[in-house]
XYZ file of C-alpha atoms in Angstrom:
691
model
C 8.252 18.131 -71.098
C 6.206 21.216 -70.518
C 3.208 19.000 -70.000
C 5.001 16.949 -67.530
C 6.219 19.943 -65.607
C 2.637 21.315 -65.488
C 1.585 18.039 -64.024
C 4.343 18.121 -61.512
C 3.407 21.504 -60.340
C 0.372 20.238 -58.291
C 2.894 18.506 -55.880
C 3.946 21.882 -54.428
C 0.644 22.395 -52.609
C 1.192 19.017 -51.119
C 4.579 19.778 -49.857
C 3.423 23.112 -48.713
C 0.617 21.572 -46.808
C 2.782 18.959 -45.240
C 5.285 21.642 -44.223
C 2.525 23.690 -42.662
C 1.293 20.628 -40.783
C 4.689 19.888 -39.479
C 5.210 23.505 -38.381
C 1.800 23.460 -36.718
C 2.555 20.127 -34.894
C 5.997 21.517 -33.807
C 4.166 24.630 -32.545
C 1.589 22.780 -30.625
C 4.219 20.489 -29.089
C 6.321 23.528 -27.978
C 3.261 25.241 -26.508
C 2.165 22.132 -24.761
C 5.696 21.812 -23.263
C 5.689 25.484 -22.205
C 2.207 25.119 -20.588
C 3.529 22.017 -18.714
C 6.611 23.816 -17.596
C 4.562 26.848 -16.304
C 2.076 24.729 -14.658
C 4.756 22.745 -12.923
C 6.457 25.909 -11.832
C 3.233 27.287 -10.365
C 2.571 24.089 -8.601
C 6.037 24.014 -7.307
C 5.604 27.412 -6.060
C 2.322 26.565 -4.294
C 3.724 23.541 -2.656
C 6.797 25.562 -1.444
C 4.537 28.243 0.012
C 2.526 25.658 1.740
C 5.821 24.098 3.129
C 7.046 27.496 4.254
C 3.761 28.231 6.030
C 3.874 24.790 7.813
C 7.490 25.232 8.779
C 6.749 28.676 10.399
C 3.672 27.187 12.239
C 5.834 24.209 13.529
C 8.542 26.710 14.659
C 6.120 28.588 16.566
C 4.654 25.521 18.274
C 8.157 24.330 19.068
C 9.190 27.713 20.464
C 6.198 27.602 22.711
C 7.197 24.253 23.998
C 10.811 25.361 24.851
C 9.432 28.655 26.351
C 7.456 26.359 28.769
C 10.713 24.724 29.623
C 12.573 28.012 30.023
C 9.942 29.207 32.314
C 10.327 26.387 34.701
C 14.136 26.632 34.522
C 13.934 30.419 35.359
C 11.649 29.619 38.242
C 14.088 27.161 39.650
C 17.122 29.590 39.186
C 15.675 32.216 41.501
C 14.762 29.870 44.347
C 16.528 30.201 47.622
C 19.531 27.834 48.111
C 17.622 25.801 50.679
C 14.745 25.077 48.375
C 16.662 24.744 45.205
C 17.835 21.106 45.725
C 14.408 19.859 46.651
C 12.628 21.686 43.830
C 15.050 20.664 41.292
C 14.785 16.966 42.367
C 10.883 17.301 42.180
C 11.061 18.841 38.798
C 13.386 16.046 37.424
C 10.887 13.413 38.557
C 8.275 15.055 36.209
C 10.486 15.000 33.166
C 11.047 12.187 30.777
C 13.817 9.458 30.769
C 16.183 11.220 28.361
C 16.550 14.396 30.510
C 18.905 15.603 33.268
C 18.570 18.397 35.788
C 21.778 19.677 37.515
C 22.674 22.345 39.923
C 26.209 23.900 39.753
C 27.489 25.311 42.946
C 31.061 26.152 44.002
C 31.758 22.807 45.728
C 30.407 20.542 43.007
C 27.511 19.311 40.849
C 24.237 17.879 42.085
C 22.535 15.796 39.288
C 18.909 14.659 39.202
C 18.604 11.738 38.587
C 22.261 11.152 39.731
C 22.552 7.867 37.686
C 22.097 9.837 34.490
C 25.682 11.039 34.847
C 28.291 8.218 34.065
C 30.839 10.207 35.951
C 31.035 13.292 38.039
C 32.143 16.308 36.106
C 34.844 18.332 37.972
C 35.475 15.595 40.511
C 39.110 15.067 41.375
C 40.635 11.693 42.308
C 40.782 11.138 45.919
C 44.337 11.147 47.428
C 45.769 7.729 47.969
C 46.609 8.026 51.729
C 46.414 5.046 54.002
C 45.512 4.805 57.667
C 48.603 4.918 60.035
C 47.478 1.436 61.555
C 48.296 -0.095 58.091
C 52.023 1.124 57.961
C 53.336 -2.074 59.662
C 51.678 -4.428 57.181
C 52.775 -2.053 54.230
C 56.363 -2.188 55.525
C 56.389 -6.084 55.391
C 54.923 -5.996 51.971
C 56.894 -3.346 50.160
C 60.108 -3.145 52.023
C 61.131 -6.582 53.233
C 58.918 -8.461 50.753
C 57.736 -10.695 53.728
C 54.159 -11.458 52.446
C 53.480 -14.028 55.241
C 54.009 -11.464 57.969
C 52.176 -8.872 55.910
C 49.200 -11.318 55.638
C 49.237 -11.712 59.467
C 49.369 -7.993 60.070
C 46.621 -7.209 57.645
C 44.469 -9.956 58.865
C 44.596 -8.786 62.411
C 43.652 -5.225 61.283
C 40.635 -6.583 59.210
C 38.808 -7.202 62.537
C 38.875 -3.461 63.232
C 35.575 -1.628 63.973
C 36.653 1.436 61.971
C 35.297 0.639 58.491
C 37.990 2.790 56.711
C 40.697 0.908 58.523
C 39.009 -2.504 58.028
C 38.535 -1.669 54.357
C 42.404 -0.836 53.930
C 43.405 -3.891 55.814
C 41.160 -6.087 53.663
C 42.691 -4.705 50.550
C 46.220 -5.142 51.730
C 45.376 -8.797 52.882
C 43.833 -9.642 49.537
C 46.808 -8.086 47.708
C 49.389 -10.089 49.598
C 47.363 -13.312 49.146
C 47.587 -12.863 45.381
C 51.428 -12.181 45.760
C 51.655 -15.377 47.684
C 49.703 -17.280 44.967
C 46.609 -17.826 47.214
C 44.279 -16.681 44.571
C 41.114 -18.408 46.021
C 41.584 -16.882 49.414
C 42.039 -13.638 47.782
C 38.812 -13.900 45.991
C 37.095 -14.405 49.339
C 38.726 -11.323 50.905
C 37.814 -9.219 47.878
C 34.146 -10.460 48.370
C 34.179 -9.347 51.993
C 35.770 -6.059 50.930
C 33.004 -5.279 48.429
C 30.435 -5.402 51.238
C 31.796 -2.186 52.683
C 30.323 0.311 50.226
C 31.084 3.767 51.940
C 34.720 3.269 52.454
C 37.481 4.822 50.138
C 40.528 2.647 49.378
C 43.322 3.683 47.017
C 41.208 6.847 46.112
C 38.384 4.642 45.002
C 35.206 3.244 46.554
C 36.061 -0.005 48.231
C 33.264 -1.848 46.554
C 34.593 -0.810 43.021
C 38.226 -1.540 43.966
C 37.161 -5.017 45.269
C 35.079 -6.040 42.300
C 37.504 -4.729 39.933
C 40.174 -6.879 41.700
C 37.895 -9.955 41.590
C 37.678 -9.670 37.939
C 41.464 -9.494 37.638
C 41.843 -12.552 39.919
C 39.312 -14.620 37.937
C 41.006 -13.740 34.640
C 44.290 -14.943 36.318
C 42.627 -18.222 37.302
C 41.180 -18.603 33.854
C 37.654 -18.875 35.100
C 36.014 -17.477 32.137
C 32.348 -17.746 32.805
C 32.550 -16.391 36.173
C 34.712 -13.577 34.882
C 32.026 -12.851 32.211
C 29.392 -12.534 34.804
C 31.399 -10.319 37.233
C 32.467 -8.055 34.349
C 28.971 -7.685 33.179
C 27.662 -6.827 36.595
C 30.561 -4.339 36.979
C 29.783 -2.783 33.619
C 26.118 -2.487 34.352
C 26.789 -0.697 37.677
C 29.269 1.615 35.960
C 26.589 2.587 33.366
C 24.097 3.253 36.066
C 26.407 5.812 37.846
C 26.684 3.588 40.948
C 29.842 5.420 42.132
C 30.853 9.035 42.181
C 33.988 8.801 39.962
C 36.238 11.114 38.179
C 36.183 10.949 34.344
C 39.654 9.070 34.320
C 38.597 6.502 36.866
C 35.267 5.908 35.219
C 36.727 5.485 31.690
C 39.539 3.217 33.029
C 37.185 0.813 34.877
C 34.705 0.950 31.859
C 37.345 -0.202 29.435
C 38.629 -2.897 31.784
C 35.085 -4.171 32.026
C 34.650 -4.114 28.266
C 37.971 -5.817 27.715
C 37.045 -8.645 30.053
C 33.661 -8.910 28.333
C 35.332 -9.155 24.952
C 38.018 -11.608 25.970
C 35.773 -13.894 27.894
C 33.784 -16.606 26.092
C 29.965 -15.979 25.726
C 27.876 -16.769 28.660
C 24.629 -18.705 28.125
C 21.836 -16.537 26.425
C 18.349 -17.179 25.376
C 16.030 -16.039 22.601
C 17.341 -13.422 20.170
C 20.644 -13.284 21.836
C 21.502 -16.955 21.022
C 24.041 -17.506 18.380
C 25.684 -20.735 17.176
C 29.470 -21.178 17.136
C 29.316 -21.260 13.201
C 27.991 -17.795 13.027
C 30.784 -16.242 15.292
C 32.879 -14.648 12.516
C 34.958 -12.395 14.959
C 35.135 -11.451 18.593
C 32.861 -8.461 18.334
C 30.023 -10.563 16.885
C 29.852 -12.969 19.942
C 26.746 -12.661 22.103
C 27.228 -10.987 25.426
C 25.469 -11.267 28.705
C 22.059 -9.569 28.700
C 23.208 -7.017 31.520
C 25.917 -5.975 29.072
C 23.754 -5.792 25.997
C 20.892 -4.099 27.908
C 23.096 -1.028 29.066
C 24.888 -0.146 25.836
C 22.327 2.504 25.007
C 22.175 3.695 28.574
C 25.959 3.954 28.826
C 26.078 6.029 25.620
C 23.434 8.329 26.859
C 25.111 8.666 30.250
C 28.425 9.508 28.576
C 26.903 12.047 26.445
C 25.096 13.759 29.242
C 28.357 13.637 31.280
C 30.445 15.208 28.484
C 27.855 17.852 27.918
C 27.544 18.778 31.627
C 31.524 18.824 32.047
C 31.870 21.230 29.107
C 29.260 23.515 30.638
C 30.875 23.227 34.164
C 34.305 24.185 32.779
C 32.791 27.183 31.025
C 30.970 28.095 34.285
C 34.219 27.903 36.418
C 36.085 30.087 33.946
C 33.355 32.728 33.733
C 31.798 32.759 37.241
C 34.343 35.195 38.586
C 32.729 37.956 36.308
C 29.556 37.841 38.440
C 27.386 38.288 35.454
C 24.120 36.374 34.712
C 25.018 33.101 33.247
C 22.415 31.661 30.854
C 21.988 30.254 27.382
C 21.592 27.218 25.211
C 23.905 24.946 23.497
C 24.024 21.753 21.417
C 26.703 19.314 22.411
C 27.683 16.268 20.450
C 29.255 13.097 21.723
C 29.712 10.091 19.464
C 27.039 11.358 17.083
C 24.528 11.757 20.072
C 23.394 15.375 20.470
C 22.514 16.828 23.897
C 20.837 20.179 24.197
C 21.899 22.273 27.078
C 19.767 25.043 28.605
C 20.897 26.915 31.732
C 19.993 29.902 34.000
C 21.926 31.291 36.937
C 24.697 33.474 38.022
C 28.366 33.104 39.352
C 27.084 31.626 42.554
C 24.955 28.791 41.157
C 23.490 27.661 37.883
C 20.578 25.445 37.092
C 21.195 23.225 34.040
C 18.790 21.245 32.015
C 20.182 18.569 29.479
C 17.745 17.166 26.908
C 18.490 14.140 24.876
C 17.299 13.502 21.446
C 14.550 10.892 22.705
C 13.129 13.619 24.936
C 12.811 16.100 21.956
C 11.215 13.377 19.841
C 8.926 11.887 22.344
C 7.965 15.111 24.291
C 8.534 18.210 22.206
C 7.656 16.796 18.887
C 4.690 14.703 20.283
C 2.769 18.033 20.666
C 3.582 18.773 17.070
C 1.852 15.663 15.613
C -1.596 17.195 15.045
C 0.015 19.996 13.179
C 2.248 17.700 11.090
C -0.819 15.466 10.167
C -3.017 18.508 9.328
C -0.285 20.167 7.271
C 0.779 16.709 5.738
C 4.532 17.419 6.276
C 7.419 15.670 7.904
C 10.209 17.581 9.712
C 13.942 17.473 10.556
C 15.928 19.398 13.186
C 19.559 20.421 12.684
C 22.002 22.339 14.911
C 23.226 25.619 13.793
C 26.316 23.988 12.260
C 23.987 21.804 10.035
C 24.345 18.578 11.832
C 21.091 16.635 11.833
C 19.703 16.235 15.390
C 16.716 14.129 14.284
C 14.746 13.560 11.073
C 11.473 12.150 9.989
C 12.567 11.856 6.391
C 15.390 10.488 4.327
C 17.881 12.204 2.121
C 16.220 10.862 -0.932
C 13.212 13.084 -0.538
C 12.310 14.821 -3.948
C 12.137 18.555 -4.219
C 14.274 19.395 -1.291
C 13.294 20.480 2.324
C 12.067 23.983 3.089
C 13.639 25.634 6.165
C 11.775 27.824 8.598
C 13.293 31.259 9.293
C 15.276 31.160 12.550
C 14.855 34.301 14.633
C 17.278 33.177 17.332
C 14.650 31.647 19.674
C 15.186 28.095 18.507
C 18.400 26.074 19.203
C 17.798 24.231 15.897
C 17.137 24.794 12.168
C 13.776 23.361 11.341
C 13.136 21.911 7.849
C 10.073 20.422 6.519
C 9.127 18.229 3.409
C 5.764 16.963 2.160
C 4.603 13.701 3.818
C 2.765 12.746 0.634
C 4.288 14.396 -2.464
C 2.057 12.308 -4.715
C -1.077 13.786 -3.267
C 0.469 17.290 -3.530
C 1.155 16.779 -7.217
C -2.268 15.164 -7.850
C -3.787 18.207 -9.100
C -0.889 18.904 -11.331
C -1.059 15.298 -12.647
C -4.784 15.708 -13.283
C -4.182 18.907 -15.297
C -1.218 17.331 -16.979
C -3.421 14.366 -18.121
C -6.049 16.655 -19.408
C -3.502 18.781 -21.352
C -1.805 15.663 -22.735
C -5.208 14.244 -23.828
C -6.058 17.669 -25.459
C -2.727 17.739 -27.305
C -3.010 14.249 -28.181
C -6.537 14.794 -29.698
C -5.265 17.730 -31.762
C -2.214 15.928 -32.803
C -4.511 12.992 -33.808
C -6.756 15.242 -35.724
C -3.831 16.799 -37.545
C -2.247 13.511 -38.294
C -5.555 12.055 -39.573
C -6.528 15.070 -41.543
C -2.914 15.271 -43.013
C -3.111 11.661 -43.855
C -6.442 12.005 -45.790
C -5.455 15.295 -47.320
C -2.187 13.934 -48.597
C -3.919 10.900 -49.788
C -6.416 12.835 -51.500
C -3.956 15.114 -53.084
C -1.841 12.043 -53.905
C -4.817 10.452 -55.561
C -5.565 13.650 -57.437
C -1.934 13.804 -58.678
C -2.138 10.244 -59.832
C -5.462 10.784 -61.533
C -3.875 13.865 -63.269
C -1.050 11.812 -64.331
C -3.287 9.112 -65.640
C -5.455 11.754 -67.401
C -2.355 13.081 -68.971
C -1.427 9.706 -70.186
C -5.068 9.173 -71.349
C -5.222 12.366 -73.210
C -1.794 11.539 -74.897
C -3.115 8.079 -75.775
C -6.415 9.383 -77.166
C -4.701 11.921 -79.198
C -2.529 9.271 -80.637
C -5.498 6.995 -81.331
C -7.430 9.829 -83.021
C -4.409 10.984 -84.855
C -3.867 7.602 -86.403
C -7.216 7.172 -88.132
C -7.420 11.035 -88.907
C -4.082 10.829 -90.701
C -5.189 7.795 -92.808
C -8.483 9.541 -93.591
C -6.723 12.708 -94.623
C -4.101 10.892 -96.799
C -6.730 8.745 -98.624
C -9.122 11.566 -98.999
C -6.450 13.815 -100.478
C -5.287 11.079 -102.865
C -8.781 10.566 -104.057
C -9.818 14.185 -104.255
C -6.464 15.095 -106.323
C -7.508 12.476 -108.945
C -4.090 10.854 -108.791
C -5.631 7.274 -108.260
C -6.753 6.387 -111.690
C -7.072 2.716 -111.192
C -10.710 1.650 -110.018
C -9.351 -1.174 -107.952
C -7.065 1.056 -106.075
C -9.840 3.623 -105.631
C -12.132 0.853 -104.369
C -9.473 -0.327 -101.935
C -8.895 3.246 -100.611
C -12.582 3.771 -100.168
C -12.507 0.551 -98.065
C -9.656 2.012 -95.905
C -11.845 5.136 -95.454
C -14.715 3.179 -94.247
C -12.513 1.075 -91.943
C -10.728 4.028 -90.489
C -14.065 5.838 -90.062
C -15.505 2.881 -88.062
C -12.461 2.798 -86.013
C -12.778 6.498 -85.214
C -16.518 5.896 -84.472
C -15.678 3.228 -81.987
C -13.318 5.396 -80.102
C -15.870 8.277 -80.006
C -18.646 5.886 -78.989
C -16.384 4.242 -76.314
C -15.520 7.572 -74.820
C -19.174 8.609 -74.776
C -20.171 5.283 -73.161
C -17.552 5.725 -70.576
C -18.756 9.207 -69.675
C -22.311 7.927 -69.420
C -21.214 4.982 -67.346
C -19.242 7.354 -64.942
C -22.380 9.453 -64.633
C -24.650 6.521 -64.171
C -26.608 7.399 -67.306
C -25.687 4.506 -69.260
C -28.721 2.390 -70.108
C -28.515 -1.409 -71.265
C -31.241 -2.857 -73.375
C -31.215 -6.478 -72.118
C -32.783 -8.773 -74.750
C -32.427 -12.544 -75.402
C -29.202 -12.935 -77.250
C -28.084 -16.286 -78.826
C -24.497 -16.624 -77.502
C -22.803 -18.632 -80.205
C -23.848 -16.581 -83.354
C -23.100 -13.274 -81.460
C -19.662 -14.474 -80.393
C -18.750 -15.727 -83.786
C -19.797 -12.460 -85.500
C -17.714 -10.276 -83.067
C -14.630 -12.445 -83.352
C -14.832 -12.540 -87.115
C -15.199 -8.842 -87.300
C -12.177 -8.450 -85.013
C -10.302 -10.984 -87.093
C -10.665 -8.774 -90.145
C -9.519 -5.858 -88.144
C -6.208 -7.322 -87.188
C -5.417 -9.774 -89.747
C -3.372 -7.257 -91.696
C -1.048 -7.016 -88.777
C -0.579 -10.748 -88.701
C -2.815 -11.520 -85.639
C -5.377 -14.311 -85.643
C -8.221 -15.310 -83.246
C -8.645 -18.934 -82.287
C -12.234 -19.619 -81.004
C -13.132 -22.674 -79.255
C -16.790 -23.282 -78.326
C -17.372 -26.109 -75.944
C -20.959 -27.360 -75.270
C -24.400 -26.274 -76.754
C -25.362 -22.833 -77.561
C -27.086 -20.718 -74.765
C -29.149 -17.542 -74.768
C -27.939 -14.522 -72.728
C -30.116 -11.786 -71.469
C -27.727 -8.948 -72.743
C -27.341 -5.778 -74.592
C -25.766 -6.765 -77.973
C -23.898 -3.662 -78.519
C -22.599 -3.190 -75.055
C -21.396 -6.771 -74.706
C -19.804 -6.711 -78.217
C -17.761 -3.713 -77.172
C -16.704 -5.522 -74.003
C -15.533 -8.550 -75.781
C -13.876 -6.452 -78.359
C -11.901 -4.436 -75.687
C -10.594 -7.799 -74.235
C -9.396 -9.013 -77.583
C -8.036 -5.586 -78.470
C -6.097 -5.673 -75.181
C -4.700 -9.061 -76.006
C -3.422 -7.943 -79.324
C -2.074 -4.619 -78.030
C -0.171 -6.218 -75.118
C 1.105 -9.330 -77.168
C 3.843 -7.902 -79.437
C 5.609 -11.196 -79.896
C 2.610 -13.682 -79.884
C 0.266 -13.301 -82.751
C -2.534 -15.532 -81.524
C -5.504 -14.636 -79.303
C -7.535 -17.622 -77.868
C -11.170 -17.189 -77.110
C -12.677 -20.227 -75.364
C -16.349 -20.403 -74.375
C -18.033 -23.018 -72.040
C -20.957 -23.330 -69.757
C -20.749 -24.066 -66.140
C -23.972 -24.656 -64.201
C -26.097 -21.656 -65.020
C -23.346 -19.307 -66.202
C -21.472 -18.780 -69.418
C -17.730 -18.425 -69.135
C -15.943 -16.575 -71.977
C -11.987 -16.843 -71.575
C -9.780 -14.449 -73.620
C -6.147 -15.524 -73.395
C -2.930 -14.258 -74.747
C 0.803 -14.922 -74.344
C 1.795 -11.318 -74.004
C 3.576 -9.180 -71.383
C 1.561 -10.253 -68.307
C 0.474 -8.304 -65.299
C 2.341 -7.758 -61.973
C 0.592 -9.370 -59.009
C 0.189 -6.014 -57.114
C -1.517 -4.501 -60.261
C -4.177 -7.149 -60.944
C -6.790 -5.405 -58.738
C -6.166 -1.859 -60.055
C -6.238 -2.442 -63.921
C -10.093 -2.428 -63.713
C -9.771 1.251 -62.439
C -9.990 4.046 -64.804
C -6.868 5.398 -66.391
C -4.847 2.414 -64.797
C -2.309 0.673 -67.100
C 0.156 -1.977 -66.206
C 3.955 -1.113 -65.538
C 5.066 -3.454 -68.299
C 2.885 -1.619 -70.922
C 4.252 1.789 -69.577
C 7.834 0.590 -69.902
C 7.281 -0.680 -73.472
C 5.299 2.642 -74.317
C 2.351 0.631 -75.593
C -0.578 2.773 -76.521
C -3.809 2.624 -74.622
C -6.297 4.841 -72.719
C -6.623 2.855 -69.507
C -10.554 2.865 -70.073
C -11.113 -0.441 -71.834
C -11.123 -2.689 -68.761
C -13.098 -0.177 -66.692
C -15.778 -0.302 -69.409
C -15.617 -4.023 -69.371
C -16.198 -4.241 -65.631
C -19.064 -1.763 -65.787
C -20.678 -3.477 -68.676
C -20.371 -7.072 -67.276
C -21.511 -6.099 -63.761
C -24.472 -4.358 -65.245
C -25.325 -7.776 -66.856
C -25.173 -9.570 -63.604
C -21.851 -11.038 -64.310
C -18.251 -10.786 -63.089
C -14.890 -10.437 -64.745
C -11.534 -11.641 -63.391
C -8.031 -12.009 -64.585
C -5.287 -14.502 -64.113
C -1.760 -13.491 -65.259
C 1.996 -14.062 -64.789
C 4.508 -11.568 -65.931
C 6.027 -12.680 -69.160
C 3.625 -15.574 -69.624
C 0.501 -13.778 -70.717
C -3.003 -13.130 -69.251
C -6.349 -14.702 -69.105
C -9.548 -12.591 -68.723
C -12.686 -14.353 -67.930
C -16.161 -12.977 -68.268
C -18.878 -14.927 -66.399
C -22.612 -14.136 -67.453
C -25.801 -15.652 -66.326
C -27.699 -17.627 -69.044
C -31.248 -17.538 -69.700
C -33.032 -20.748 -68.909
């Protein structure tokens, strides 16, 4: 047990080495991770500083663009009243499509261009007063319900040279024709009324009232296609601001036009507007006339401008009595459409500029494109409440935007992100790859060195174990003949063996044990010389058959007292071998000795010799323990013994087969084994013969 414990102790350095290697690998991994994290933090800081610098630069450029607009607005605000309208109109013609200039004065609003407003903020509905000449016809219509007499009265007045009277008479005539069921005639009268654009009837422009009424009559007649065209035309003119209307009148007529367009079947369309009946899943998906479709965006823009201007108009009316300077900026939203208002003036008049998002994008941001390209960033603008006005990037951008500090001179909060995050992180990626490669190389070196070190230590431990087994086996092999020598010598020396026959027998035992001990010593010495490469073989012509019979006979005498026998079978003529007699005798002896040693139940060793071509084959066969398949290659290595022999505690040094291999290979031959566990083994020596 102490010997085994001493042999186990070398495992401790192996475990210590593996533990140190694991700690080193863990430390390297942690250090690499920390380096990567620190490098990423530094790169993130560099990118953020770059974005902050770009944001400040873009904010300065944007402030300069707005300052130019403010300068022109301030110049208009100080012009005399007589020059203001003309100068404002001229300035408006130089601006883009998505802008509006307006002048607030006490009696109303002048907008440039006028059609940019869908309705007139602050405009009150005109009073619904009729001309005195119409009283008789209205009496027939509303009091006595005599529609025929009313028709005659209004028809007579429709020939008046006064356009206001004529427009009122045409409206009354058409109204009574409808009440009388004469709808076709009413359509013609409404058509005539629509040709008087400057007259006001029922508080509305005569043209608008007539066209609205025509749509109503067409709806009543069920003439859907004509209704769709009329409603689309009316809708388009409303969106273009054809008439000066109050907000209520505008929204009412706009909703009516939309209702007629929605209820009417689709009019013929072409190109992308075409759609088969199978694709019309609901009313809102039906194609509309091009005039309707083409004015949706314009209508939304006009409504947004009108709402924004109306809000500012109401504020000005409330604050104008103070007489203070009236100026500032403001973002107004309508249906998710932002309008930027900027104004300058006083309680007497105000010049207003309204900027749509398309103007901001196409005019203001166009000047920033060189800076955006040079800085490799994209931007977004949001109002002071955080609502996005426009954005060049999506919400999925990695890393988050960087905002420019707002000093109060911008109506928006400007944010930027990198336009090419991959390029920004390219340097980091290159350093990361280099660091990973370095760590991988170090890890590979550690793993390879650990593998070979552990393998070497494992091999040394295995050799130490085999050497321990070898020492134990050699000690046992030496102890047995030495014990016999001592016993026989003591018996002979003490004179207790009086019988000459017994003395002669004991002397024979002494000689036999001395020869056995000599073979052990010579074997160990030969193995040492073989390992050192100093073993010399004296190759001489050796008749194979006499030599083989001599060796097997000598071995037979050695083992016969234990009940073993050697069965020799020689097949074919005798041959001559170029061989060292003593060395080859020792090799054959080792094979037969192994056959006896590992055959506890079978008492016969078979030796079969035959010639094949130019080689002599010597087969040594037993029916012993056999060898496991995975051990057949290893048994020719030094100190290696089969697992079956170790389990049965069979004595042996583990050097015999190693010496056989050295000797046979030195003679130009080979040795191989065929074996099955429990069935025995056959060792075959193949030697070249001398021709």
